[in-house]
C-alpha cells in the first residue's frame, strides 16, 4: 500500500465517484480506478459500494479511511517539518473558518505567511454551520480552525484570539445613521436581512433580538455576511454582522450597538501542530480582534453630517 493509494481512496470517498475524484486530483481516471482496485485486492476487502447516488464507503471502508486520513495528514506534516528545519516551509495547510469570523484578520495573516513561505500551499474554506466544523475537527482533517467556541475537548488546542464585536448595518439615509452607536431596541419594527437558519451568524442575531425583546420581520435570508451587508445598504432591511465582515465601502453604514453584541474568536489547532500551523497561529495572535468599526467609518459619517 502507498500514500498515493490512500489519497485516491480519500478523494473517491469525498467526491462520490472515481471520475470526479480523478478530476479533483488531476489524474487519469483509468489510473485511479486501477489503484483503487489494487488497494482492495491487497487488503482483501471491498472499500466502496455502488449506490444510485454514487460510490459510498462500506463499513470496512469507513474504518480504513479514518486511518488513511491520519496517515496522509502525518505524512504531510512530516514533510513540512523537514522543510521547516531548512527554512523552506512547504506542504499543505488546511484551514477552516466559521462564516463571518476574521474576514479581515485571517486574509492578512495568510498573506504574510505566504509571502514568507511561497512554497506553502494553503487551502481555506468558510463554513456557516459550527456543527460541521466540529465534525471535521474530530476527523482530524483540519490543521487550524477559527470558531466562536472551542472544539470538542481533546480534539484540538484552543487559543483565544480576542472578542469580535458585532455591528448593525443600515441603509443609505437611515434615520439612525446620525448616532455613533445604536440601541438595539431602537430597531423595533425594522425589517431584517438574516442568515441560513443553521448558521452561527443567525444564531447570534437570533439571540440578540430575543434578549432585547425584538420580534423581527425577516425579509430575506442569505448565506454570506457580505451579501447581507450589501442588501442592507440598499435598503432591503437592517442586518447584524461581525465588524470585520463589513466590506470596504460600506463602513460608513455600520454602527456599534448596545447592549454590546460580541463573540469570542478561538483558533483551534490540531494537538500535534506542525510548523505551518504554529506560524499561522503566531500571526493571528498579533492581529487586532477587538475593534468594532474602523475609524474611517465614523469619520465618514461625521463628514456626511457636516
PDB file of C-alpha atoms in Angstrom:
ATOM      1  CA  UNK A   1       0.000   0.000   0.000  1.00  0.00           C
ATOM      2  CA  UNK A   2       1.131   3.529  -0.765  1.00  0.00           C
ATOM      3  CA  UNK A   3       0.212   7.008   0.392  1.00  0.00           C
ATOM      4  CA  UNK A   4      -0.946   7.744  -3.133  1.00  0.00           C
ATOM      5  CA  UNK A   5      -3.491   4.937  -2.880  1.00  0.00           C
ATOM      6  CA  UNK A   6      -4.653   6.365   0.445  1.00  0.00           C
ATOM      7  CA  UNK A   7      -5.066   9.794  -1.146  1.00  0.00           C
ATOM      8  CA  UNK A   8      -7.011   8.306  -4.068  1.00  0.00           C
ATOM      9  CA  UNK A   9      -9.357   6.413  -1.744  1.00  0.00           C
ATOM     10  CA  UNK A  10      -9.983   9.546   0.332  1.00  0.00           C
ATOM     11  CA  UNK A  11     -10.712  11.539  -2.817  1.00  0.00           C
ATOM     12  CA  UNK A  12     -13.225   8.922  -4.043  1.00  0.00           C
ATOM     13  CA  UNK A  13     -14.981   8.991  -0.673  1.00  0.00           C
ATOM     14  CA  UNK A  14     -15.191  12.789  -0.834  1.00  0.00           C
ATOM     15  CA  UNK A  15     -16.240  13.085  -4.478  1.00  0.00           C
ATOM     16  CA  UNK A  16     -18.560  10.064  -4.643  1.00  0.00           C
ATOM     17  CA  UNK A  17     -17.115   8.702  -7.879  1.00  0.00           C
ATOM     18  CA  UNK A  18     -13.798   7.745  -9.400  1.00  0.00           C
ATOM     19  CA  UNK A  19     -14.302  10.135 -12.301  1.00  0.00           C
ATOM     20  CA  UNK A  20     -14.938  13.138 -10.051  1.00  0.00           C
ATOM     21  CA  UNK A  21     -12.044  12.171  -7.769  1.00  0.00           C
ATOM     22  CA  UNK A  22      -9.694  11.897 -10.752  1.00  0.00           C
ATOM     23  CA  UNK A  23     -10.700  15.390 -11.882  1.00  0.00           C
ATOM     24  CA  UNK A  24     -10.197  16.678  -8.346  1.00  0.00           C
ATOM     25  CA  UNK A  25      -6.627  15.318  -8.197  1.00  0.00           C
ATOM     26  CA  UNK A  26      -5.859  15.981 -11.886  1.00  0.00           C
ATOM     27  CA  UNK A  27      -5.024  12.369 -12.690  1.00  0.00           C
ATOM     28  CA  UNK A  28      -6.278   9.982 -15.361  1.00  0.00           C
ATOM     29  CA  UNK A  29      -9.465   8.148 -14.414  1.00  0.00           C
ATOM     30  CA  UNK A  30      -8.210   4.687 -15.553  1.00  0.00           C
ATOM     31  CA  UNK A  31      -5.087   5.096 -13.418  1.00  0.00           C
ATOM     32  CA  UNK A  32      -7.143   5.954 -10.344  1.00  0.00           C
ATOM     33  CA  UNK A  33      -9.519   3.020 -10.929  1.00  0.00           C
ATOM     34  CA  UNK A  34      -6.541   0.680 -11.201  1.00  0.00           C
ATOM     35  CA  UNK A  35      -5.032   1.984  -7.971  1.00  0.00           C
ATOM     36  CA  UNK A  36      -8.322   1.563  -6.047  1.00  0.00           C
ATOM     37  CA  UNK A  37      -8.788  -1.988  -7.371  1.00  0.00           C
ATOM     38  CA  UNK A  38      -5.197  -2.826  -6.466  1.00  0.00           C
ATOM     39  CA  UNK A  39      -5.709  -1.471  -2.963  1.00  0.00           C
ATOM     40  CA  UNK A  40      -8.850  -3.553  -2.468  1.00  0.00           C
ATOM     41  CA  UNK A  41      -7.086  -6.686  -3.740  1.00  0.00           C
ATOM     42  CA  UNK A  42      -4.171  -6.154  -1.381  1.00  0.00           C
ATOM     43  CA  UNK A  43      -6.484  -5.567   1.582  1.00  0.00           C
ATOM     44  CA  UNK A  44      -8.844  -8.380   0.600  1.00  0.00           C
ATOM     45  CA  UNK A  45     -11.908  -6.201   1.259  1.00  0.00           C
ATOM     46  CA  UNK A  46     -14.358  -4.014  -0.640  1.00  0.00           C
ATOM     47  CA  UNK A  47     -13.848  -0.372   0.283  1.00  0.00           C
ATOM     48  CA  UNK A  48     -16.720   1.146  -1.707  1.00  0.00           C
ATOM     49  CA  UNK A  49     -20.261   0.126  -2.591  1.00  0.00           C
ATOM     50  CA  UNK A  50     -22.055   1.398  -5.692  1.00  0.00           C
ATOM     51  CA  UNK A  51     -25.379   3.131  -4.971  1.00  0.00           C
ATOM     52  CA  UNK A  52     -27.809   5.191  -7.107  1.00  0.00           C
ATOM     53  CA  UNK A  53     -26.128   8.348  -5.797  1.00  0.00           C
ATOM     54  CA  UNK A  54     -22.567   7.169  -6.402  1.00  0.00           C
ATOM     55  CA  UNK A  55     -19.809   5.301  -4.571  1.00  0.00           C
ATOM     56  CA  UNK A  56     -20.043   5.228  -0.789  1.00  0.00           C
ATOM     57  CA  UNK A  57     -17.584   3.647   1.662  1.00  0.00           C
ATOM     58  CA  UNK A  58     -18.553   0.285   3.120  1.00  0.00           C
ATOM     59  CA  UNK A  59     -18.390  -0.266   6.882  1.00  0.00           C
ATOM     60  CA  UNK A  60     -14.887  -1.655   6.458  1.00  0.00           C
ATOM     61  CA  UNK A  61     -14.089   1.158   4.057  1.00  0.00           C
ATOM     62  CA  UNK A  62     -15.053   3.833   6.591  1.00  0.00           C
ATOM     63  CA  UNK A  63     -12.773   2.266   9.194  1.00  0.00           C
ATOM     64  CA  UNK A  64      -9.925   2.108   6.671  1.00  0.00           C
ATOM     65  CA  UNK A  65     -10.428   5.703   5.536  1.00  0.00           C
ATOM     66  CA  UNK A  66     -10.190   7.026   9.077  1.00  0.00           C
ATOM     67  CA  UNK A  67      -6.725   5.537   9.414  1.00  0.00           C
ATOM     68  CA  UNK A  68      -5.785   6.532   5.863  1.00  0.00           C
ATOM     69  CA  UNK A  69      -6.594  10.162   6.691  1.00  0.00           C
ATOM     70  CA  UNK A  70      -4.345  10.003   9.736  1.00  0.00           C
ATOM     71  CA  UNK A  71      -1.519   8.563   7.647  1.00  0.00           C
ATOM     72  CA  UNK A  72      -1.856  11.146   4.877  1.00  0.00           C
ATOM     73  CA  UNK A  73      -2.020  14.025   7.358  1.00  0.00           C
ATOM     74  CA  UNK A  74       1.004  12.706   9.250  1.00  0.00           C
ATOM     75  CA  UNK A  75       2.975  12.418   6.020  1.00  0.00           C
ATOM     76  CA  UNK A  76       2.080  15.969   5.049  1.00  0.00           C
ATOM     77  CA  UNK A  77       3.151  17.326   8.419  1.00  0.00           C
ATOM     78  CA  UNK A  78       6.368  15.320   8.366  1.00  0.00           C
ATOM     79  CA  UNK A  79       7.332  16.834   5.010  1.00  0.00           C
ATOM     80  CA  UNK A  80       6.504  20.311   6.264  1.00  0.00           C
ATOM     81  CA  UNK A  81       8.565  19.809   9.424  1.00  0.00           C
ATOM     82  CA  UNK A  82      11.567  18.609   7.459  1.00  0.00           C
ATOM     83  CA  UNK A  83      11.393  21.590   5.129  1.00  0.00           C
ATOM     84  CA  UNK A  84      10.892  23.993   8.018  1.00  0.00           C
ATOM     85  CA  UNK A  85      14.168  22.863   9.540  1.00  0.00           C
ATOM     86  CA  UNK A  86      15.815  24.191   6.398  1.00  0.00           C
ATOM     87  CA  UNK A  87      13.714  27.400   6.426  1.00  0.00           C
ATOM     88  CA  UNK A  88      11.845  26.106   3.374  1.00  0.00           C
ATOM     89  CA  UNK A  89       8.399  25.565   4.832  1.00  0.00           C
ATOM     90  CA  UNK A  90       6.209  23.848   2.260  1.00  0.00           C
ATOM     91  CA  UNK A  91       3.408  21.332   2.032  1.00  0.00           C
ATOM     92  CA  UNK A  92      -0.323  21.810   2.509  1.00  0.00           C
ATOM     93  CA  UNK A  93      -2.116  23.708   5.260  1.00  0.00           C
ATOM     94  CA  UNK A  94      -5.870  23.130   5.633  1.00  0.00           C
ATOM     95  CA  UNK A  95      -7.707  25.991   7.342  1.00  0.00           C
ATOM     96  CA  UNK A  96     -11.427  26.355   8.013  1.00  0.00           C
ATOM     97  CA  UNK A  97     -13.252  29.369   9.375  1.00  0.00           C
ATOM     98  CA  UNK A  98     -16.717  29.817  10.793  1.00  0.00           C
ATOM     99  CA  UNK A  99     -18.543  32.103   8.397  1.00  0.00           C
ATOM    100  CA  UNK A 100     -18.182  35.776   9.286  1.00  0.00           C
ATOM    101  CA  UNK A 101     -15.172  35.403  11.594  1.00  0.00           C
ATOM    102  CA  UNK A 102     -11.809  37.020  10.860  1.00  0.00           C
ATOM    103  CA  UNK A 103     -12.875  38.354   7.475  1.00  0.00           C
ATOM    104  CA  UNK A 104     -10.065  40.901   7.548  1.00  0.00           C
ATOM    105  CA  UNK A 105      -7.639  39.364  10.033  1.00  0.00           C
ATOM    106  CA  UNK A 106      -7.315  35.871   8.512  1.00  0.00           C
ATOM    107  CA  UNK A 107      -6.501  37.057   4.957  1.00  0.00           C
ATOM    108  CA  UNK A 108      -3.860  39.436   6.325  1.00  0.00           C
ATOM    109  CA  UNK A 109      -2.239  36.679   8.365  1.00  0.00           C
ATOM    110  CA  UNK A 110      -2.326  34.231   5.464  1.00  0.00           C
ATOM    111  CA  UNK A 111      -0.873  36.787   3.060  1.00  0.00           C
ATOM    112  CA  UNK A 112       2.055  37.339   5.426  1.00  0.00           C
ATOM    113  CA  UNK A 113       2.507  33.590   5.841  1.00  0.00           C
ATOM    114  CA  UNK A 114       2.549  33.003   2.081  1.00  0.00           C
ATOM    115  CA  UNK A 115       4.987  35.863   1.498  1.00  0.00           C
ATOM    116  CA  UNK A 116       7.396  34.233   3.952  1.00  0.00           C
ATOM    117  CA  UNK A 117       6.878  30.711   2.649  1.00  0.00           C
ATOM    118  CA  UNK A 118       5.810  30.901  -1.032  1.00  0.00           C
ATOM    119  CA  UNK A 119       6.051  27.118  -1.443  1.00  0.00           C
ATOM    120  CA  UNK A 120       3.415  26.518   1.234  1.00  0.00           C
ATOM    121  CA  UNK A 121       0.046  25.549  -0.243  1.00  0.00           C
ATOM    122  CA  UNK A 122      -2.859  26.889   1.811  1.00  0.00           C
ATOM    123  CA  UNK A 123      -6.455  25.748   1.361  1.00  0.00           C
ATOM    124  CA  UNK A 124      -9.155  27.744   3.182  1.00  0.00           C
ATOM    125  CA  UNK A 125     -12.891  27.216   3.255  1.00  0.00           C
ATOM    126  CA  UNK A 126     -15.684  29.036   5.052  1.00  0.00           C
ATOM    127  CA  UNK A 127     -18.381  27.019   6.813  1.00  0.00           C
ATOM    128  CA  UNK A 128     -21.616  28.533   8.190  1.00  0.00           C
ATOM    129  CA  UNK A 129     -22.520  25.547  10.349  1.00  0.00           C
ATOM    130  CA  UNK A 130     -20.363  25.180  13.503  1.00  0.00           C
ATOM    131  CA  UNK A 131     -21.516  21.567  13.909  1.00  0.00           C
ATOM    132  CA  UNK A 132     -19.925  20.697  10.563  1.00  0.00           C
ATOM    133  CA  UNK A 133     -16.665  22.345  11.613  1.00  0.00           C
ATOM    134  CA  UNK A 134     -16.671  20.308  14.807  1.00  0.00           C
ATOM    135  CA  UNK A 135     -17.258  17.114  12.819  1.00  0.00           C
ATOM    136  CA  UNK A 136     -14.306  17.875  10.551  1.00  0.00           C
ATOM    137  CA  UNK A 137     -12.195  18.720  13.577  1.00  0.00           C
ATOM    138  CA  UNK A 138     -12.977  15.366  15.191  1.00  0.00           C
ATOM    139  CA  UNK A 139     -11.937  13.589  11.996  1.00  0.00           C
ATOM    140  CA  UNK A 140      -8.528  15.264  12.184  1.00  0.00           C
ATOM    141  CA  UNK A 141      -8.887  16.644   8.665  1.00  0.00           C
ATOM    142  CA  UNK A 142      -8.164  20.290   9.506  1.00  0.00           C
ATOM    143  CA  UNK A 143      -4.922  21.892  10.663  1.00  0.00           C
ATOM    144  CA  UNK A 144      -6.402  25.089  12.095  1.00  0.00           C
ATOM    145  CA  UNK A 145      -9.980  26.284  12.586  1.00  0.00           C
ATOM    146  CA  UNK A 146     -11.341  29.709  13.509  1.00  0.00           C
ATOM    147  CA  UNK A 147     -14.503  29.285  15.555  1.00  0.00           C
ATOM    148  CA  UNK A 148     -16.535  31.192  18.122  1.00  0.00           C
ATOM    149  CA  UNK A 149     -16.175  28.418  20.697  1.00  0.00           C
ATOM    150  CA  UNK A 150     -13.529  25.742  21.348  1.00  0.00           C
ATOM    151  CA  UNK A 151     -13.827  22.419  19.565  1.00  0.00           C
ATOM    152  CA  UNK A 152     -14.657  19.250  21.458  1.00  0.00           C
ATOM    153  CA  UNK A 153     -12.296  18.849  24.405  1.00  0.00           C
ATOM    154  CA  UNK A 154      -9.233  16.833  23.498  1.00  0.00           C
ATOM    155  CA  UNK A 155      -9.680  17.277  19.737  1.00  0.00           C
ATOM    156  CA  UNK A 156      -7.594  20.440  19.426  1.00  0.00           C
ATOM    157  CA  UNK A 157      -5.623  23.078  21.297  1.00  0.00           C
ATOM    158  CA  UNK A 158      -7.749  26.212  21.748  1.00  0.00           C
ATOM    159  CA  UNK A 159      -6.228  29.703  21.703  1.00  0.00           C
ATOM    160  CA  UNK A 160      -8.456  32.683  22.496  1.00  0.00           C
ATOM    161  CA  UNK A 161      -7.523  35.390  19.998  1.00  0.00           C
ATOM    162  CA  UNK A 162      -9.951  38.042  21.217  1.00  0.00           C
ATOM    163  CA  UNK A 163     -13.612  39.041  21.063  1.00  0.00           C
ATOM    164  CA  UNK A 164     -15.126  40.423  17.907  1.00  0.00           C
ATOM    165  CA  UNK A 165     -17.883  42.994  18.218  1.00  0.00           C
ATOM    166  CA  UNK A 166     -20.979  42.890  16.028  1.00  0.00           C
ATOM    167  CA  UNK A 167     -22.312  45.973  14.278  1.00  0.00           C
ATOM    168  CA  UNK A 168     -25.641  46.854  12.744  1.00  0.00           C
ATOM    169  CA  UNK A 169     -25.605  47.820   9.063  1.00  0.00           C
ATOM    170  CA  UNK A 170     -28.197  50.368   7.976  1.00  0.00           C
ATOM    171  CA  UNK A 171     -29.392  51.539   4.595  1.00  0.00           C
ATOM    172  CA  UNK A 172     -28.255  54.775   2.980  1.00  0.00           C
ATOM    173  CA  UNK A 173     -30.132  57.670   4.566  1.00  0.00           C
ATOM    174  CA  UNK A 174     -31.402  55.633   7.532  1.00  0.00           C
ATOM    175  CA  UNK A 175     -32.538  57.775  10.470  1.00  0.00           C
ATOM    176  CA  UNK A 176     -30.168  56.025  12.919  1.00  0.00           C
ATOM    177  CA  UNK A 177     -27.016  56.853  10.949  1.00  0.00           C
ATOM    178  CA  UNK A 178     -26.917  60.129  12.879  1.00  0.00           C
ATOM    179  CA  UNK A 179     -25.973  58.172  16.013  1.00  0.00           C
ATOM    180  CA  UNK A 180     -22.462  56.925  16.788  1.00  0.00           C
ATOM    181  CA  UNK A 181     -23.962  53.844  18.496  1.00  0.00           C
ATOM    182  CA  UNK A 182     -27.395  52.277  18.030  1.00  0.00           C
ATOM    183  CA  UNK A 183     -29.537  50.902  20.827  1.00  0.00           C
ATOM    184  CA  UNK A 184     -30.959  47.589  19.664  1.00  0.00           C
ATOM    185  CA  UNK A 185     -34.448  48.427  20.930  1.00  0.00           C
ATOM    186  CA  UNK A 186     -34.475  51.375  18.511  1.00  0.00           C
ATOM    187  CA  UNK A 187     -34.664  48.790  15.741  1.00  0.00           C
ATOM    188  CA  UNK A 188     -38.171  47.720  16.733  1.00  0.00           C
ATOM    189  CA  UNK A 189     -40.276  47.297  13.604  1.00  0.00           C
ATOM    190  CA  UNK A 190     -37.294  47.198  11.231  1.00  0.00           C
ATOM    191  CA  UNK A 191     -37.154  44.506   8.532  1.00  0.00           C
ATOM    192  CA  UNK A 192     -34.131  42.196   8.893  1.00  0.00           C
ATOM    193  CA  UNK A 193     -31.773  40.564   6.431  1.00  0.00           C
ATOM    194  CA  UNK A 194     -30.841  37.314   8.145  1.00  0.00           C
ATOM    195  CA  UNK A 195     -28.757  34.198   7.527  1.00  0.00           C
ATOM    196  CA  UNK A 196     -29.298  30.483   6.970  1.00  0.00           C
ATOM    197  CA  UNK A 197     -31.139  29.040   9.956  1.00  0.00           C
ATOM    198  CA  UNK A 198     -28.402  26.575  10.947  1.00  0.00           C
ATOM    199  CA  UNK A 199     -25.587  29.127  10.698  1.00  0.00           C
ATOM    200  CA  UNK A 200     -23.715  30.554  13.672  1.00  0.00           C
ATOM    201  CA  UNK A 201     -24.312  34.103  12.396  1.00  0.00           C
ATOM    202  CA  UNK A 202     -28.063  33.685  12.514  1.00  0.00           C
ATOM    203  CA  UNK A 203     -27.738  32.184  15.998  1.00  0.00           C
ATOM    204  CA  UNK A 204     -26.021  35.345  17.246  1.00  0.00           C
ATOM    205  CA  UNK A 205     -28.600  37.574  15.564  1.00  0.00           C
ATOM    206  CA  UNK A 206     -31.490  35.496  16.906  1.00  0.00           C
ATOM    207  CA  UNK A 207     -30.168  35.634  20.470  1.00  0.00           C
ATOM    208  CA  UNK A 208     -29.581  39.402  20.289  1.00  0.00           C
ATOM    209  CA  UNK A 209     -33.132  40.010  19.085  1.00  0.00           C
ATOM    210  CA  UNK A 210     -34.604  37.736  21.731  1.00  0.00           C
ATOM    211  CA  UNK A 211     -32.567  39.282  24.546  1.00  0.00           C
ATOM    212  CA  UNK A 212     -33.818  42.735  23.579  1.00  0.00           C
ATOM    213  CA  UNK A 213     -37.472  41.701  23.160  1.00  0.00           C
ATOM    214  CA  UNK A 214     -37.477  42.318  19.438  1.00  0.00           C
ATOM    215  CA  UNK A 215     -39.813  40.402  17.149  1.00  0.00           C
ATOM    216  CA  UNK A 216     -38.050  40.610  13.791  1.00  0.00           C
ATOM    217  CA  UNK A 217     -39.721  40.791  10.417  1.00  0.00           C
ATOM    218  CA  UNK A 218     -37.439  38.666   8.247  1.00  0.00           C
ATOM    219  CA  UNK A 219     -37.402  39.898   4.659  1.00  0.00           C
ATOM    220  CA  UNK A 220     -34.502  37.809   3.357  1.00  0.00           C
ATOM    221  CA  UNK A 221     -32.076  35.047   4.294  1.00  0.00           C
ATOM    222  CA  UNK A 222     -28.625  34.928   2.754  1.00  0.00           C
ATOM    223  CA  UNK A 223     -25.621  32.655   3.115  1.00  0.00           C
ATOM    224  CA  UNK A 224     -22.815  35.231   3.223  1.00  0.00           C
ATOM    225  CA  UNK A 225     -22.176  38.182   5.553  1.00  0.00           C
ATOM    226  CA  UNK A 226     -21.010  40.402   2.685  1.00  0.00           C
ATOM    227  CA  UNK A 227     -24.278  39.757   0.847  1.00  0.00           C
ATOM    228  CA  UNK A 228     -26.286  40.730   3.937  1.00  0.00           C
ATOM    229  CA  UNK A 229     -24.321  43.979   4.209  1.00  0.00           C
ATOM    230  CA  UNK A 230     -24.903  44.887   0.574  1.00  0.00           C
ATOM    231  CA  UNK A 231     -28.613  44.139   0.748  1.00  0.00           C
ATOM    232  CA  UNK A 232     -28.941  46.193   3.931  1.00  0.00           C
ATOM    233  CA  UNK A 233     -27.052  49.068   2.327  1.00  0.00           C
ATOM    234  CA  UNK A 234     -29.588  49.163  -0.484  1.00  0.00           C
ATOM    235  CA  UNK A 235     -32.496  49.430   1.940  1.00  0.00           C
ATOM    236  CA  UNK A 236     -33.705  45.831   1.945  1.00  0.00           C
ATOM    237  CA  UNK A 237     -33.548  45.793   5.746  1.00  0.00           C
ATOM    238  CA  UNK A 238     -31.016  46.043   8.565  1.00  0.00           C
ATOM    239  CA  UNK A 239     -28.564  43.310   9.489  1.00  0.00           C
ATOM    240  CA  UNK A 240     -26.115  42.397  12.261  1.00  0.00           C
ATOM    241  CA  UNK A 241     -22.634  41.153  11.343  1.00  0.00           C
ATOM    242  CA  UNK A 242     -19.128  40.940  12.839  1.00  0.00           C
ATOM    243  CA  UNK A 243     -17.319  44.239  12.402  1.00  0.00           C
ATOM    244  CA  UNK A 244     -14.566  42.678  10.291  1.00  0.00           C
ATOM    245  CA  UNK A 245     -17.173  41.287   7.869  1.00  0.00           C
ATOM    246  CA  UNK A 246     -18.211  44.762   6.662  1.00  0.00           C
ATOM    247  CA  UNK A 247     -16.689  45.120   3.170  1.00  0.00           C
ATOM    248  CA  UNK A 248     -14.688  48.169   2.172  1.00  0.00           C
ATOM    249  CA  UNK A 249     -17.001  50.921   1.006  1.00  0.00           C
ATOM    250  CA  UNK A 250     -19.795  50.089   3.460  1.00  0.00           C
ATOM    251  CA  UNK A 251     -18.164  51.012   6.778  1.00  0.00           C
ATOM    252  CA  UNK A 252     -19.993  54.373   6.890  1.00  0.00           C
ATOM    253  CA  UNK A 253     -23.261  52.420   7.210  1.00  0.00           C
ATOM    254  CA  UNK A 254     -22.102  50.300  10.172  1.00  0.00           C
ATOM    255  CA  UNK A 255     -22.684  51.250  13.779  1.00  0.00           C
ATOM    256  CA  UNK A 256     -21.751  49.573  17.073  1.00  0.00           C
ATOM    257  CA  UNK A 257     -24.781  48.506  19.104  1.00  0.00           C
ATOM    258  CA  UNK A 258     -25.729  48.463  22.751  1.00  0.00           C
ATOM    259  CA  UNK A 259     -26.174  46.345  24.670  1.00  0.00           C
ATOM    260  CA  UNK A 260     -22.897  45.031  23.284  1.00  0.00           C
ATOM    261  CA  UNK A 261     -23.094  42.002  20.984  1.00  0.00           C
ATOM    262  CA  UNK A 262     -19.829  40.113  20.606  1.00  0.00           C
ATOM    263  CA  UNK A 263     -18.418  36.629  20.306  1.00  0.00           C
ATOM    264  CA  UNK A 264     -15.056  35.096  21.147  1.00  0.00           C
ATOM    265  CA  UNK A 265     -12.698  34.188  18.346  1.00  0.00           C
ATOM    266  CA  UNK A 266     -10.862  30.939  19.004  1.00  0.00           C
ATOM    267  CA  UNK A 267      -8.115  29.353  16.942  1.00  0.00           C
ATOM    268  CA  UNK A 268      -8.369  25.599  17.346  1.00  0.00           C
ATOM    269  CA  UNK A 269      -5.118  23.935  16.306  1.00  0.00           C
ATOM    270  CA  UNK A 270      -4.585  20.185  15.998  1.00  0.00           C
ATOM    271  CA  UNK A 271      -2.955  18.672  19.073  1.00  0.00           C
ATOM    272  CA  UNK A 272       0.237  17.787  17.200  1.00  0.00           C
ATOM    273  CA  UNK A 273       0.733  21.053  15.280  1.00  0.00           C
ATOM    274  CA  UNK A 274       3.353  21.362  12.606  1.00  0.00           C
ATOM    275  CA  UNK A 275       5.453  24.457  11.878  1.00  0.00           C
ATOM    276  CA  UNK A 276       2.931  25.860   9.390  1.00  0.00           C
ATOM    277  CA  UNK A 277       0.093  25.805  11.925  1.00  0.00           C
ATOM    278  CA  UNK A 278       2.341  27.340  14.574  1.00  0.00           C
ATOM    279  CA  UNK A 279       3.484  30.102  12.212  1.00  0.00           C
ATOM    280  CA  UNK A 280      -0.109  30.974  11.264  1.00  0.00           C
ATOM    281  CA  UNK A 281      -1.208  30.945  14.908  1.00  0.00           C
ATOM    282  CA  UNK A 282       1.554  33.406  15.838  1.00  0.00           C
ATOM    283  CA  UNK A 283       0.406  35.758  13.087  1.00  0.00           C
ATOM    284  CA  UNK A 284      -3.238  35.518  14.167  1.00  0.00           C
ATOM    285  CA  UNK A 285      -2.315  36.298  17.759  1.00  0.00           C
ATOM    286  CA  UNK A 286      -0.795  39.588  16.581  1.00  0.00           C
ATOM    287  CA  UNK A 287      -3.997  40.695  14.845  1.00  0.00           C
ATOM    288  CA  UNK A 288      -6.447  43.203  16.346  1.00  0.00           C
ATOM    289  CA  UNK A 289      -9.669  41.332  17.128  1.00  0.00           C
ATOM    290  CA  UNK A 290     -11.396  43.911  19.302  1.00  0.00           C
ATOM    291  CA  UNK A 291     -12.033  46.984  17.169  1.00  0.00           C
ATOM    292  CA  UNK A 292     -15.737  47.476  16.406  1.00  0.00           C
ATOM    293  CA  UNK A 293     -15.946  49.779  13.385  1.00  0.00           C
ATOM    294  CA  UNK A 294     -12.876  51.113  11.557  1.00  0.00           C
ATOM    295  CA  UNK A 295     -12.168  54.729  12.472  1.00  0.00           C
ATOM    296  CA  UNK A 296     -12.786  55.789   8.897  1.00  0.00           C
ATOM    297  CA  UNK A 297     -16.413  54.723   9.236  1.00  0.00           C
ATOM    298  CA  UNK A 298     -17.230  57.203  11.987  1.00  0.00           C
ATOM    299  CA  UNK A 299     -15.065  59.836  10.301  1.00  0.00           C
ATOM    300  CA  UNK A 300     -17.023  59.379   7.083  1.00  0.00           C
ATOM    301  CA  UNK A 301     -20.309  59.542   8.977  1.00  0.00           C
ATOM    302  CA  UNK A 302     -19.313  62.757  10.721  1.00  0.00           C
ATOM    303  CA  UNK A 303     -18.216  64.292   7.429  1.00  0.00           C
ATOM    304  CA  UNK A 304     -21.520  63.325   5.821  1.00  0.00           C
ATOM    305  CA  UNK A 305     -23.472  65.138   8.553  1.00  0.00           C
ATOM    306  CA  UNK A 306     -21.482  68.369   8.237  1.00  0.00           C
TER     307      UNK A 306
END
